[in-house]
Amino acid sequence: MSIRTSVKQMLVRQQDKKYEAELAKLRVTYAQWAAEQEKKIAETVVTEIGERAGLAEFVIYRQQKGQLAENAVERINAYFVKHPEAEIVYGDEDLLSENGERVIPWFKPCWAPDTYRAFFYVGSVVAVRSRLLQKLGEPGAVTEGESTGREIVFSKAEEIRPLMDRLFLAAGGFERGCHTIGHLEEVLFHGTFGTAGIGLQGPAETSREKAEDEQNPWEEYRTAAESAKLSVELAAKAAEEARELFARELRVSVIIPSKDNPSVLGKCLRSLTQRPEGSVPVEILLIDNGSNEENRKKTEQLVEEIRTAGTPIRYVYEPAEFNFSTMCNRGAELADGKLLLFLNDDIELCENDWLDKMVSRALQPYVGSVGLKLYYPDSVKIQHDGIVNLPVGPVHKLQFMEDDRSYYFGRNRFTQDCVAVTGACLLIRTEVFREAGGFREVLRVAYNDVELGFRLLEMGYYNVVWNDRFAYHHESLSRGSDESPEKMQRLVQERELLYQMHPQFRGEDPFYPKGLNREGLDSRVVPAYLTDRNVLQEPFWKRGLPGGEELQKIRRDNCLMARVETAGPERIQGYSVILGDDNACYEKHLLLIPCGETEGQDVWSMQLMPAYRQELEENLPDQKNVALGGFCVLREGEQLPAGNYTIAVLVVNRVSKLKLWNTTGKYLTVELPAAKE
């Protein structure tokens, strides 16, 4: 072996050691993270007890196999004292391994009535005020003068479910604008393996996904929610809903915006009309904002085919600039149905009873909009499963994930409440849509469906996504991978307008627990502790490239896989991986390359700090040292010339000095700072 080769190997080993040390600092186990959180909570509890003297009268119902967390009674009491309107409160939980280590956290949403109907997600510990128990004549209520926080133990979820159904009903949990059921976003219970009668083997920290899927220790909480186990009250309520559904003279007005897309539209219309007799009747309003003459004729032929087959359909041809909100509102103005179904022309419906299922839920007085799980065509790859609102903006969690297994406690299996559902398939009662004022036409292309969802929540309604029925969405899998600067700028502007309309939702989603990852944009739903050590990097842009070289003289190579997931006004976030090489040896730089009117001006660069991205090492097991391939750069405080920029990544091998670069397919628009008044 030559001296040169030996030196190179030694340098590579040094880089690998540095990588392992950095990885150890950024990677944290749930037990470590939980211990830090508990310390903070303990200090908070002492402060709150001192500031809020007083005792609430309540009873705690808890699972037998496990134990209440430290200070759980005090935390619950403090919550009830702070929230006098609350009648019921539940908390998060986790498991204790055989060696006593805390594993598998179960973080829960705010009160979600439709999720509760599908899945007893409140779980192993629920506290109920005595006054509610006394109101229902239930035994075990704490009376004045007795110690608060009496514990009632249950061994199986099915034992407690009927009582809980009655309590949540009595507390107004299935009414519009419920504020009497609270979620304490803290771990209040430590279960043991086999908590719900199901065994769990092996270290949960390394088999988390398997545990949550095949051996879910809380499996019985799901089965306890099946219709055969519903309480008398909820079963009667469900039967009443079904009777009301078929007693009304219902009609659903299906509103489909479409232009120059007759072939895909035909598939949509045929799937919509191929439903069995006895199904909820529909009328179709096809809103065309200016198809060319050839496509207009094809669409008219298609409309006549549907009309001849017996389905009422109206073709509204009104040439105008594209505005999705305006087209939908125009259809709603012409609709006669008691419910409105907004449908993209590239949706292909599946299963005969999908609409009846959606209608049965939309008729609930507390429900706003209802959506459907959407797949990419000819697959079980998820496109939509409810919208999640994160600090980077509204996203589709589980997008591109295969629907062949259960994710994070059945998120893709059970009916879920969420902040919004996609306008590609959205059902709503006509009276509710008009009460809300329709779609906001200032949001011409994007986020109009999210804005409607936010508004419905503010009005006290719940938005629901059905997960046991699906449709195909013939949206390109690569759509948005190479947007123009103009489209990116419009998207950013409409997102900012969304949050100007609803500032309280900026970065907030009550149905997406704060214990789950809110910074990363990988499609999975995973606990936040996995990336808790990542640092949001301050911007420090320098004119030119490191070393002063010209970009044209550096090799552009697709072996550098560079992706940007968001390039908004708050941050630039993404990851990069060098395929086929040791990533520990590379220094990475983010590049902004002027484009459009500013093309040819100076490139700007900044060295990237590594961020831990667990999914990279999971998804690229054949690549070396990729877990620290993430990055997240804040926008606030950056000093850049106004203009449009192509975002790229440059990497430099510290050992061989090899330099490579590649674009990310994303753009950034820097605007002039607003003038001071």
Coordinates of C-alpha atoms in Angstrom, one line a residue, residues 64-435:
Q64 CA -54.5 -1.1 35.5
K65 CA -51.3 -2.2 33.8
G66 CA -49.1 0.8 34.4
Q67 CA -48.8 3.8 36.6
L68 CA -49.6 7.4 36.7
A69 CA -46.6 9.7 35.9
E70 CA -45.0 11.7 38.6
N71 CA -47.1 14.7 39.6
A72 CA -49.9 13.6 37.3
V73 CA -52.6 14.3 39.9
E74 CA -51.1 17.8 40.5
R75 CA -50.9 18.5 36.8
I76 CA -54.5 17.5 36.2
N77 CA -55.6 19.6 39.2
A78 CA -53.7 22.6 37.9
Y79 CA -55.4 22.2 34.5
F80 CA -58.9 22.0 36.0
V81 CA -58.2 25.1 38.2
K82 CA -56.8 27.0 35.2
H83 CA -59.7 25.9 32.9
P84 CA -62.9 26.1 34.9
E85 CA -65.0 25.3 31.8
A86 CA -63.3 21.9 31.3
E87 CA -65.3 18.9 32.4
I88 CA -62.9 16.2 31.1
V89 CA -59.2 16.1 30.4
Y90 CA -56.9 13.4 29.0
G91 CA -53.2 13.2 28.4
D92 CA -50.4 11.6 26.5
E93 CA -48.7 8.3 27.5
D94 CA -45.8 6.0 26.9
L95 CA -44.6 2.6 27.8
L96 CA -42.0 1.3 30.3
S97 CA -39.7 -1.4 28.9
E98 CA -38.6 -4.4 31.0
N99 CA -35.6 -2.6 32.3
G100 CA -37.7 0.4 33.2
E101 CA -36.8 2.7 30.3
R102 CA -39.4 4.9 28.8
V103 CA -40.2 4.0 25.2
I104 CA -42.9 4.5 22.4
P105 CA -44.6 7.8 23.2
W106 CA -48.2 8.2 22.2
F107 CA -48.9 11.8 21.5
K108 CA -52.6 12.7 21.0
P109 CA -54.6 15.5 19.3
C110 CA -57.0 18.0 20.9
W111 CA -60.5 16.7 21.3
A112 CA -61.5 15.2 18.0
P113 CA -65.0 13.7 18.1
D114 CA -64.8 11.8 14.8
T115 CA -61.4 10.3 15.7
Y116 CA -62.9 9.3 19.0
R117 CA -65.8 7.6 17.3
A118 CA -63.4 5.5 15.2
F119 CA -60.7 4.9 17.9
F120 CA -60.7 5.2 21.7
Y121 CA -57.7 7.5 21.4
V122 CA -58.0 9.1 24.8
G123 CA -56.4 6.0 26.0
S124 CA -55.2 5.0 29.5
V125 CA -55.9 8.0 31.6
V126 CA -59.0 10.3 31.6
A127 CA -59.9 12.7 34.4
V128 CA -63.5 13.7 34.9
R129 CA -64.9 16.5 37.1
S130 CA -67.2 15.2 39.9
R131 CA -69.9 17.6 38.9
L132 CA -70.3 15.8 35.5
L133 CA -70.4 12.4 37.2
Q134 CA -73.0 13.7 39.7
K135 CA -75.1 15.1 36.8
L136 CA -75.3 11.7 35.2
G137 CA -75.8 9.9 38.5
E138 CA -72.5 7.9 38.2
P139 CA -71.0 6.4 41.3
G140 CA -67.5 7.3 42.5
A141 CA -67.7 11.0 42.3
V142 CA -65.6 13.0 44.8
T143 CA -67.7 15.0 47.1
E144 CA -66.9 18.3 48.7
G145 CA -64.4 17.9 51.5
E146 CA -63.0 14.6 50.2
S147 CA -59.5 14.4 48.7
T148 CA -59.4 15.1 45.0
G149 CA -58.1 12.9 42.3
R150 CA -59.6 9.5 43.3
E151 CA -58.4 6.7 41.0
I152 CA -60.8 4.2 39.4
V153 CA -58.9 1.4 37.7
F154 CA -59.9 -0.5 34.6
S155 CA -58.2 -3.5 32.9
K156 CA -59.7 -3.4 29.4
A157 CA -60.8 -0.5 27.2
E158 CA -64.1 -2.1 26.5
E159 CA -64.9 -1.9 30.2
I160 CA -64.6 1.9 30.3
R161 CA -65.8 2.8 26.8
P162 CA -69.6 2.9 27.4
L163 CA -69.2 5.2 30.4
M164 CA -66.8 7.4 28.5
D165 CA -69.2 7.6 25.6
R166 CA -71.9 8.9 28.0
L167 CA -69.5 11.4 29.6
F168 CA -68.2 12.8 26.3
L169 CA -71.8 13.1 25.1
A170 CA -72.9 14.9 28.2
A171 CA -69.9 17.2 28.1
G172 CA -71.0 18.4 24.6
G173 CA -68.2 16.6 22.8
F174 CA -70.4 16.0 19.7
E175 CA -71.6 19.5 19.5
R176 CA -70.3 22.5 17.5
G177 CA -67.7 24.6 19.3
C178 CA -67.0 22.2 22.2
H179 CA -64.6 23.7 24.8
T180 CA -65.3 21.4 27.8
I181 CA -62.9 18.6 26.8
G182 CA -59.2 19.3 27.2
H183 CA -56.0 17.6 26.2
L184 CA -53.1 18.0 28.6
E185 CA -50.1 17.8 26.3
E186 CA -47.9 16.0 28.8
V187 CA -47.3 12.3 29.5
L188 CA -49.6 11.4 32.4
F189 CA -49.3 7.6 32.3
H190 CA -46.6 5.0 31.8
G191 CA -48.0 1.7 30.6
T192 CA -46.3 -1.7 30.6
F193 CA -45.9 -4.1 27.7
G194 CA -49.2 -5.8 27.3
T195 CA -51.1 -2.8 28.6
A196 CA -54.1 -3.7 26.6
G197 CA -53.7 -7.4 26.6
I198 CA -51.3 -7.6 23.7
G199 CA -47.7 -8.7 24.1
L200 CA -44.8 -6.7 22.8
Q201 CA -41.3 -8.1 22.4
G202 CA -37.9 -6.5 21.8
P203 CA -36.5 -3.1 22.4
A204 CA -39.1 -0.6 21.3
E205 CA -36.7 2.1 20.5
T206 CA -35.3 0.1 17.6
S207 CA -38.5 -1.5 16.5
R208 CA -40.8 1.5 16.9
E209 CA -42.6 1.2 13.5
K210 CA -43.2 -2.5 13.9
A211 CA -44.5 -2.0 17.4
E212 CA -46.9 0.7 16.2
D213 CA -48.1 -1.5 13.4
E214 CA -48.2 -5.2 13.9
Q215 CA -47.9 -5.3 17.7
N216 CA -49.5 -2.1 18.7
P217 CA -49.7 -2.3 22.5
W218 CA -52.8 -0.1 22.5
E219 CA -54.6 -2.3 19.9
E220 CA -57.5 -2.9 22.2
Y221 CA -58.3 0.8 22.3
R222 CA -59.1 0.5 18.6
T223 CA -61.2 -2.6 18.8
A224 CA -63.1 -1.1 21.7
A225 CA -64.4 1.6 19.2
E226 CA -65.9 -0.9 16.8
S227 CA -69.7 -0.5 16.2
A228 CA -70.5 -3.6 18.2
K229 CA -68.9 -2.1 21.3
L230 CA -70.4 1.4 21.1
S231 CA -72.5 2.5 24.0
V232 CA -76.2 2.5 23.8
E233 CA -76.2 6.3 23.5
L234 CA -73.7 6.5 20.6
A235 CA -75.3 3.5 18.8
A236 CA -78.7 5.1 19.0
K237 CA -77.2 8.4 17.7
A238 CA -75.6 6.6 14.8
A239 CA -78.9 4.9 13.9
E240 CA -80.7 8.2 14.1
E241 CA -78.2 9.7 11.7
A242 CA -78.8 6.9 9.2
R243 CA -82.6 7.3 9.4
E244 CA -82.3 11.1 8.9
L245 CA -80.0 10.6 5.9
F246 CA -82.5 8.6 3.9
A247 CA -85.6 10.5 5.3
R248 CA -84.5 13.8 3.8
E249 CA -84.9 14.6 0.2
L250 CA -81.2 14.8 -0.3
R251 CA -79.3 15.8 -3.4
V252 CA -75.6 16.4 -3.7
S253 CA -74.5 19.1 -6.1
V254 CA -71.1 18.1 -7.5
I255 CA -69.1 21.1 -8.7
I256 CA -66.2 20.3 -11.0
P257 CA -63.9 23.1 -12.3
S258 CA -62.4 21.9 -15.6
K259 CA -60.6 23.3 -18.7
D260 CA -59.0 21.6 -21.7
N261 CA -59.0 18.2 -20.0
P262 CA -61.8 16.1 -21.5
S263 CA -60.1 12.7 -21.4
V264 CA -59.4 12.8 -17.7
L265 CA -62.7 14.5 -17.0
G266 CA -64.5 11.7 -18.7
K267 CA -63.0 9.2 -16.3
C268 CA -64.0 11.4 -13.4
L269 CA -67.6 11.7 -14.5
R270 CA -68.1 8.0 -15.3
S271 CA -66.8 7.0 -11.9
L272 CA -69.0 9.5 -10.3
T273 CA -72.2 8.3 -12.0
Q274 CA -71.5 4.5 -11.6
R275 CA -73.2 4.1 -8.3
P276 CA -75.9 1.6 -7.3
E277 CA -79.6 2.5 -7.0
G278 CA -80.6 3.9 -3.7
S279 CA -77.5 5.9 -3.4
V280 CA -77.7 9.6 -2.6
P281 CA -78.7 11.4 -5.9
V282 CA -76.4 13.9 -7.5
E283 CA -76.5 16.8 -9.9
I284 CA -73.3 17.8 -11.7
L285 CA -72.2 21.4 -12.4
L286 CA -69.3 21.5 -14.7
I287 CA -67.6 24.9 -14.6
D288 CA -65.3 25.6 -17.6
N289 CA -63.3 28.9 -17.7
G290 CA -62.3 28.7 -21.4
S291 CA -61.5 25.4 -23.1
N292 CA -60.4 25.7 -26.7
E293 CA -63.0 25.0 -29.3
E294 CA -61.9 21.4 -29.9
N295 CA -62.0 20.5 -26.2
R296 CA -65.2 22.4 -25.7
K297 CA -66.9 20.2 -28.3
K298 CA -65.5 17.0 -26.7
T299 CA -66.7 18.2 -23.3
E300 CA -70.2 18.9 -24.7
Q301 CA -70.3 15.3 -26.1
L302 CA -69.3 14.0 -22.8
V303 CA -71.9 16.0 -21.0
E304 CA -74.6 14.7 -23.3
E305 CA -73.4 11.1 -22.7
I306 CA -73.8 11.6 -18.9
R307 CA -77.2 13.4 -19.3
T308 CA -78.5 10.6 -21.5
A309 CA -77.5 8.0 -18.9
G310 CA -79.8 9.8 -16.5
T311 CA -77.7 12.0 -14.3
P312 CA -78.6 15.8 -14.3
I313 CA -75.6 17.8 -15.5
R314 CA -75.1 21.4 -16.4
Y315 CA -72.2 22.7 -18.5
V316 CA -71.3 26.3 -17.6
Y317 CA -68.8 27.7 -20.2
E318 CA -67.6 31.2 -19.0
P319 CA -64.1 32.1 -20.3
A320 CA -62.1 33.9 -17.7
E321 CA -58.6 33.9 -16.0
F322 CA -58.1 30.9 -13.9
N323 CA -59.4 31.3 -10.3
F324 CA -60.2 28.0 -8.6
S325 CA -62.1 29.8 -5.8
T326 CA -64.3 31.8 -8.2
M327 CA -65.1 28.7 -10.3
C328 CA -66.2 26.8 -7.2
N329 CA -68.2 29.7 -5.9
R330 CA -69.9 30.0 -9.3
G331 CA -70.9 26.4 -9.1
A332 CA -72.3 26.8 -5.6
E333 CA -74.4 29.8 -6.7
L334 CA -76.1 27.5 -9.3
A335 CA -76.5 24.5 -7.1
D336 CA -79.8 23.1 -5.9
G337 CA -78.5 20.4 -3.6
K338 CA -78.4 20.4 0.2
L339 CA -74.8 19.4 0.1
L340 CA -71.9 20.5 -2.2
L341 CA -69.2 18.2 -3.4
F342 CA -66.2 20.1 -4.8
L343 CA -64.3 17.7 -7.1
N344 CA -61.2 18.1 -9.2
D345 CA -61.6 16.8 -12.8
D346 CA -58.7 14.4 -12.3
I347 CA -60.4 12.5 -9.4
E348 CA -61.5 8.9 -10.1
L349 CA -64.0 7.6 -7.5
C350 CA -63.8 4.1 -6.2
E351 CA -66.2 1.9 -4.1
N352 CA -69.9 2.2 -4.4
D353 CA -70.8 3.7 -1.0
W354 CA -68.1 6.4 -0.8
L355 CA -70.6 9.3 -1.2
D356 CA -73.2 7.9 1.2
K357 CA -70.4 7.5 3.9
M358 CA -69.3 11.1 3.4
V359 CA -72.8 12.4 3.4
S360 CA -73.7 10.6 6.7
R361 CA -70.8 12.4 8.4
A362 CA -71.4 15.8 6.7
L363 CA -74.9 15.9 8.0
Q364 CA -73.7 15.9 11.6
P365 CA -74.4 19.4 13.1
Y366 CA -70.8 19.7 14.4
V367 CA -69.1 18.8 11.1
G368 CA -67.8 21.4 8.6
S369 CA -66.1 19.8 5.6
V370 CA -65.5 16.1 4.8
G371 CA -62.7 14.7 2.7
L372 CA -61.6 11.4 1.4
K373 CA -58.3 9.5 1.4
L374 CA -56.7 10.0 -2.1
Y375 CA -54.2 7.6 -3.8
Y376 CA -52.0 8.3 -6.7
P377 CA -53.3 6.3 -9.8
D378 CA -53.1 2.6 -10.0
S379 CA -51.4 2.3 -6.6
V380 CA -51.9 2.5 -2.8
K381 CA -49.5 5.4 -2.6
I382 CA -51.1 8.1 -0.4
Q383 CA -51.6 11.6 -1.9
H384 CA -54.0 13.1 0.7
D385 CA -54.9 12.0 4.2
G386 CA -56.0 15.3 5.7
I387 CA -54.0 18.5 5.8
V388 CA -51.5 19.2 8.6
N389 CA -50.5 22.8 9.4
L390 CA -46.8 23.1 10.3
P391 CA -44.4 26.1 10.9
V392 CA -43.4 25.7 7.2
G393 CA -47.0 25.9 6.1
P394 CA -49.8 23.4 5.3
V395 CA -48.5 20.0 4.2
H396 CA -49.8 16.6 3.3
K397 CA -48.4 14.2 5.9
L398 CA -48.1 10.6 4.7
Q399 CA -47.9 11.9 1.0
F400 CA -46.0 9.3 -1.1
M401 CA -46.2 6.7 1.7
E402 CA -47.6 3.3 0.8
D403 CA -50.9 2.6 2.4
D404 CA -50.1 -1.1 3.0
R405 CA -49.5 -0.7 6.7
S406 CA -50.7 1.5 9.6
Y407 CA -48.8 4.7 10.5
Y408 CA -48.5 6.3 13.9
F409 CA -51.4 4.8 15.8
G410 CA -53.6 4.3 12.8
R411 CA -53.4 7.8 11.4
N412 CA -54.1 6.4 7.9
R413 CA -56.6 3.8 9.1
F414 CA -59.2 5.6 11.2
T415 CA -61.5 8.5 10.4
Q416 CA -59.6 11.6 11.5
D417 CA -60.4 15.2 12.4
C418 CA -58.0 17.7 10.9
V419 CA -57.5 21.4 10.2
A420 CA -58.6 21.1 6.6
V421 CA -59.2 18.7 3.7
T422 CA -58.1 19.1 0.1
G423 CA -60.4 20.9 -2.2
A424 CA -59.8 18.2 -4.7
C425 CA -62.6 16.2 -3.0
L426 CA -64.5 18.2 -0.4
L427 CA -68.1 17.7 0.8
I428 CA -69.9 20.3 2.8
R429 CA -73.5 21.2 3.7
T430 CA -74.7 24.0 1.5
E431 CA -76.0 26.0 4.4
V432 CA -72.6 25.7 6.1
F433 CA -70.7 26.8 3.0
R434 CA -72.9 29.8 2.6
E435 CA -72.6 30.6 6.3

